[in-house]
Structures are given as structure tokens and as C-alpha cells.
Amino acid sequence: MFYPFYYYFDRTYILIIIAAVFSMWASYRVQSTYSKYSRVASRTGITAGEAARRILANNGIFDVSIKRTAGKLTDRYVPAKGEIYLSDMDSTSIAAIGVAAHECGHAIQYHEGYMPLKLSHAIMPLCSIGSNLGIPILIIGVIFSIGGLIDIGIILFGLGFLLSVITLPVEYNASNRALKILEDYNILSEEELSGTKSVLRAAGLTYVAAAAASLASLLRLLILTNRNRD
């Protein structure tokens, strides 16, 4: 018997497609927004590296060093090393300064013992292991029809979604801290802060997209495993 093509189409892929489109849009948004404001130099002429050092010093943080890193938008704070890596360290653009301030926001969070950050760091190893083991355990459970293994696999895979959710307030808090610091320390003017805010908001969308993609994958697994049990 002939069946139309949509008969074979797994409708759960719609979840993945929607999440993938959202992720691509978020990635494009942050790249284009950063590119736009990377061409706008700060009126003070301060570089991203200089701004970062000033922010850290004003917050009593002297055990964190600023280092250059290759690539674009590869900026990050590594608390284990006490280092902030900036991809546009010598840039005077309001985009680079905003991103540098955001990473300093993470350093301040760590310095103050910000609970969501401590929680995300505490569960990160477990979530990483769980995400890697979740699918293999689930597949074994499905092959041998072992409901307990299926449940364990889903729970382990779901740890990745948990981490992405906890990461959201950490990132948005760091951005809010950055904007306030840049204003309070007169590093950027009110007009310049408007552009920097656009950059940090666009960057925040990438974390929302990551959480959405993780949720879509988890929902798809739940739907498929429930079908298998039925």
C-alpha cells in the first residue's frame, strides 16, 4: 500500500526544527548586533581591557587577570584560573567594552558568592556526565524494554536542560551588573549604553535559545519513549 510522505514523518521533529530556527536567528542577531556596535568607538577612548581592569579594581578584585583570546565573541571568565579572556581586548568599541564588563560581572558574582553561579558550577560536572550518558542508557532501556533504564536515561539527559535554565539568571544578572557599572563609573555615556544594551540583550538570546533547544530535545524524548511504552 502506498502512503504519502507525511505518513513516515516523525512529527516530533517539528520541535527540533523550531528550536534550530530560533538558535540560528539568535546567533545571527548577536553576530549582526555586535558587528554594528563594534564600529562605534567610545568617546573616552578606553579599551575593553582597560575598562575590565578598572571595573575589577573598583570592586576590590585583584586576583583576576585579563588575557587575550583568539576568535570572535569567545570572551569568557574562568574562575578556576582566575582569568578573564577577551577577544577584542584592545578595541575601544562600545560592543567590546560591554562584553568585557559582562565578563567582569561574572567575576563580581563569583567574588560575592552569587548563589545561582555557585549552583551552576556545582552541578556542571554532573550535568555534563548525565547529558553524555543519558541517551546511551535510554537506548539500552528501549532495546531491552527496561522501563527503569528509560526513566534514568531521561532524567540524566534532562540534567542538561536544568543547567541551561540555571545559566539564564546568571547571564542576565551579569549583563545587568555590567550596564549599571558602565553607567556608575562613567565609562560609557547614556547614548553609548543604549547600543551596549542591545549587544548584551542579543547575547542573552543565545542562552535562551540553548535552553529552548535543550527543552525541545527533552520533550521529544519523552514523547517518543511514551509511544514506545504504549
Short mmCIF file of C-alpha atoms in Angstrom, two decimals:
data_model
loop_
_atom_site.label_atom_id
_atom_site.label_comp_id
_atom_site.label_asym_id
_atom_site.label_seq_id
_atom_site.Cartn_x
_atom_site.Cartn_y
_atom_site.Cartn_z
CA MET A 1 0.00 0.00 0.00
CA PHE A 2 1.25 3.46 -0.86
CA TYR A 3 1.43 6.01 1.93
CA PRO A 4 2.01 9.74 1.47
CA PHE A 5 5.40 11.03 2.60
CA TYR A 6 3.99 12.70 5.71
CA TYR A 7 2.87 9.27 6.95
CA TYR A 8 6.52 8.49 7.66
CA PHE A 9 7.37 11.92 9.01
CA ASP A 10 8.12 11.96 12.72
CA ARG A 11 6.10 14.94 13.93
CA THR A 12 8.35 15.34 16.95
CA TYR A 13 10.99 16.71 14.58
CA ILE A 14 8.89 19.88 14.48
CA LEU A 15 10.12 20.65 17.99
CA ILE A 16 13.74 20.29 16.88
CA ILE A 17 13.20 22.36 13.74
CA ILE A 18 11.60 25.21 15.69
CA ALA A 19 14.43 25.18 18.24
CA ALA A 20 17.06 25.07 15.46
CA VAL A 21 15.50 28.04 13.64
CA PHE A 22 15.36 30.01 16.89
CA SER A 23 19.01 29.17 17.61
CA MET A 24 20.11 30.28 14.14
CA TRP A 25 18.16 33.52 14.47
CA ALA A 26 19.68 34.20 17.91
CA SER A 27 23.17 33.52 16.58
CA TYR A 28 22.62 35.83 13.62
CA ARG A 29 21.18 38.51 15.93
CA VAL A 30 24.17 38.56 18.26
CA GLN A 31 26.68 38.48 15.39
CA SER A 32 24.99 41.31 13.48
CA THR A 33 24.38 43.44 16.58
CA TYR A 34 27.95 43.04 17.79
CA SER A 35 29.28 43.84 14.31
CA LYS A 36 27.15 47.01 14.17
CA TYR A 37 28.28 48.39 17.52
CA SER A 38 31.88 47.22 17.17
CA ARG A 39 32.18 50.10 14.69
CA VAL A 40 31.10 52.64 17.34
CA ALA A 41 34.09 53.82 19.38
CA SER A 42 33.62 55.00 22.97
CA ARG A 43 34.01 58.75 23.43
CA THR A 44 36.51 58.28 26.25
CA GLY A 45 38.77 56.12 24.07
CA ILE A 46 39.08 53.50 26.80
CA THR A 47 39.77 49.96 25.59
CA ALA A 48 37.87 46.85 26.63
CA GLY A 49 40.92 45.61 28.54
CA GLU A 50 41.35 48.91 30.37
CA ALA A 51 37.66 49.02 31.25
CA ALA A 52 37.83 45.48 32.63
CA ARG A 53 40.83 46.28 34.82
CA ARG A 54 39.13 49.41 36.15
CA ILE A 55 35.92 47.52 36.94
CA LEU A 56 37.75 44.75 38.78
CA ALA A 57 39.90 47.19 40.78
CA ASN A 58 36.89 49.27 41.80
CA ASN A 59 35.24 46.13 43.11
CA GLY A 60 38.26 45.05 45.12
CA ILE A 61 39.13 42.16 42.82
CA PHE A 62 42.88 41.94 42.31
CA ASP A 63 43.35 38.20 41.81
CA VAL A 64 41.75 38.05 38.35
CA SER A 65 43.93 38.70 35.30
CA ILE A 66 42.83 39.89 31.86
CA LYS A 67 44.10 37.89 28.90
CA ARG A 68 43.66 37.96 25.15
CA THR A 69 41.95 35.09 23.35
CA ALA A 70 41.61 34.20 19.69
CA GLY A 71 38.37 34.26 17.74
CA LYS A 72 35.30 36.48 17.82
CA LEU A 73 32.89 36.62 20.76
CA THR A 74 34.94 33.97 22.55
CA ASP A 75 35.07 36.10 25.70
CA ARG A 76 34.73 34.19 28.97
CA TYR A 77 35.54 34.19 32.66
CA VAL A 78 37.28 31.11 34.06
CA PRO A 79 37.05 31.22 37.87
CA ALA A 80 39.25 28.14 38.35
CA LYS A 81 42.14 30.04 36.74
CA GLY A 82 41.16 33.50 37.93
CA GLU A 83 41.25 34.77 34.37
CA ILE A 84 39.04 36.77 32.02
CA TYR A 85 39.62 36.17 28.32
CA LEU A 86 38.73 38.95 25.88
CA SER A 87 38.66 38.55 22.10
CA ASP A 88 38.71 42.31 21.41
CA MET A 89 40.87 43.39 24.31
CA ASP A 90 42.36 46.44 22.57
CA SER A 91 39.12 47.60 20.97
CA THR A 92 37.57 50.90 22.06
CA SER A 93 34.15 49.95 20.70
CA ILE A 94 31.09 50.07 22.95
CA ALA A 95 30.38 46.48 21.94
CA ALA A 96 33.75 45.16 23.15
CA ILE A 97 33.57 47.25 26.33
CA GLY A 98 30.09 45.92 27.06
CA VAL A 99 31.16 42.30 26.65
CA ALA A 100 34.24 42.91 28.82
CA ALA A 101 32.03 44.43 31.52
CA HIS A 102 29.73 41.41 31.27
CA GLU A 103 32.63 39.04 31.97
CA CYS A 104 33.66 41.26 34.88
CA GLY A 105 30.09 40.88 36.07
CA HIS A 106 30.73 37.14 36.34
CA ALA A 107 33.93 37.77 38.29
CA ILE A 108 32.00 40.00 40.69
CA GLN A 109 29.32 37.32 41.04
CA TYR A 110 32.00 34.80 41.95
CA HIS A 111 33.65 37.25 44.35
CA GLU A 112 30.33 37.90 46.11
CA GLY A 113 29.29 34.25 46.19
CA TYR A 114 26.26 34.78 43.94
CA MET A 115 24.14 31.66 44.60
CA PRO A 116 22.92 30.83 41.04
CA LEU A 117 26.54 30.97 39.82
CA LYS A 118 27.73 28.72 42.66
CA LEU A 119 24.90 26.30 41.93
CA SER A 120 25.65 26.16 38.19
CA HIS A 121 29.34 25.49 38.87
CA ALA A 122 28.47 22.82 41.44
CA ILE A 123 26.17 20.83 39.17
CA MET A 124 28.04 21.40 35.89
CA PRO A 125 30.19 18.21 36.10
CA LEU A 126 27.14 16.09 36.97
CA CYS A 127 25.08 17.65 34.18
CA SER A 128 27.87 17.09 31.66
CA ILE A 129 28.19 13.42 32.57
CA GLY A 130 24.43 12.99 32.67
CA SER A 131 23.92 14.51 29.23
CA ASN A 132 26.54 12.20 27.72
CA LEU A 133 25.24 9.04 29.41
CA GLY A 134 21.53 9.80 29.15
CA ILE A 135 20.98 8.80 25.50
CA PRO A 136 23.02 5.52 25.59
CA ILE A 137 21.22 4.40 28.76
CA LEU A 138 17.85 5.34 27.28
CA ILE A 139 18.58 3.42 24.07
CA ILE A 140 19.57 0.32 26.05
CA GLY A 141 16.37 0.65 28.04
CA VAL A 142 14.28 0.86 24.86
CA ILE A 143 16.04 -2.09 23.16
CA PHE A 144 15.59 -4.39 26.14
CA SER A 145 12.26 -2.86 27.24
CA ILE A 146 13.58 -1.92 30.67
CA GLY A 147 11.38 0.90 31.91
CA GLY A 148 13.70 1.79 34.77
CA LEU A 149 16.64 2.41 32.43
CA ILE A 150 14.46 4.52 30.17
CA ASP A 151 13.47 6.71 33.10
CA ILE A 152 17.09 7.02 34.27
CA GLY A 153 18.18 7.95 30.75
CA ILE A 154 15.57 10.68 30.50
CA ILE A 155 16.45 12.07 33.93
CA LEU A 156 20.17 12.14 33.09
CA PHE A 157 19.53 13.82 29.74
CA GLY A 158 17.25 16.30 31.49
CA LEU A 159 20.15 17.49 33.63
CA GLY A 160 21.44 19.37 30.58
CA PHE A 161 18.17 21.29 30.41
CA LEU A 162 18.39 22.02 34.14
CA LEU A 163 21.85 23.54 33.69
CA SER A 164 20.69 25.70 30.78
CA VAL A 165 17.82 27.04 32.90
CA ILE A 166 20.08 27.86 35.86
CA THR A 167 22.50 29.58 33.46
CA LEU A 168 19.87 32.11 32.35
CA PRO A 169 19.66 34.20 35.55
CA VAL A 170 23.45 34.05 35.87
CA GLU A 171 23.95 35.55 32.41
CA TYR A 172 21.23 38.18 32.67
CA ASN A 173 22.43 39.23 36.10
CA ALA A 174 25.97 39.65 34.75
CA SER A 175 24.63 41.84 31.92
CA ASN A 176 22.57 43.98 34.30
CA ARG A 177 25.60 44.41 36.54
CA ALA A 178 27.69 45.39 33.52
CA LEU A 179 25.29 48.09 32.36
CA LYS A 180 25.00 49.59 35.83
CA ILE A 181 28.76 49.57 36.34
CA LEU A 182 29.44 51.21 32.98
CA GLU A 183 26.98 53.95 33.88
CA ASP A 184 28.08 54.41 37.50
CA TYR A 185 31.77 54.56 36.60
CA ASN A 186 31.09 56.93 33.67
CA ILE A 187 32.85 54.55 31.30
CA LEU A 188 30.10 54.97 28.72
CA SER A 189 27.59 57.74 28.17
CA GLU A 190 23.83 57.20 28.29
CA GLU A 191 23.68 57.21 24.50
CA GLU A 192 26.50 54.69 24.23
CA LEU A 193 24.87 52.47 26.85
CA SER A 194 21.85 52.11 24.58
CA GLY A 195 24.00 50.36 21.97
CA THR A 196 25.80 48.27 24.57
CA LYS A 197 22.46 47.15 25.99
CA SER A 198 21.43 45.96 22.52
CA VAL A 199 24.60 43.88 22.28
CA LEU A 200 24.13 42.26 25.69
CA ARG A 201 20.44 41.60 25.07
CA ALA A 202 21.27 39.90 21.79
CA ALA A 203 23.92 37.80 23.54
CA GLY A 204 21.36 36.83 26.18
CA LEU A 205 19.09 35.44 23.47
CA THR A 206 21.68 32.79 22.64
CA TYR A 207 21.29 31.37 26.15
CA VAL A 208 17.51 31.43 25.82
CA ALA A 209 17.88 29.59 22.50
CA ALA A 210 20.16 26.99 24.12
CA ALA A 211 17.59 26.38 26.85
CA ALA A 212 14.81 26.13 24.25
CA ALA A 213 16.81 23.61 22.19
CA SER A 214 17.51 21.53 25.29
CA LEU A 215 13.82 21.60 26.24
CA ALA A 216 12.76 20.63 22.71
CA SER A 217 15.09 17.61 22.74
CA LEU A 218 13.85 16.57 26.18
CA LEU A 219 10.19 16.86 25.16
CA ARG A 220 10.88 14.85 22.01
CA LEU A 221 12.48 12.08 24.06
CA LEU A 222 9.51 12.00 26.42
CA ILE A 223 7.04 11.76 23.52
CA LEU A 224 8.99 9.02 21.74
CA THR A 225 9.56 6.92 24.85
CA ASN A 226 5.87 7.19 25.81
CA ARG A 227 4.96 5.95 22.34
CA ASN A 228 7.31 3.02 22.76
CA ARG A 229 5.73 2.11 26.11
CA ASP A 230 2.25 2.26 24.60
#
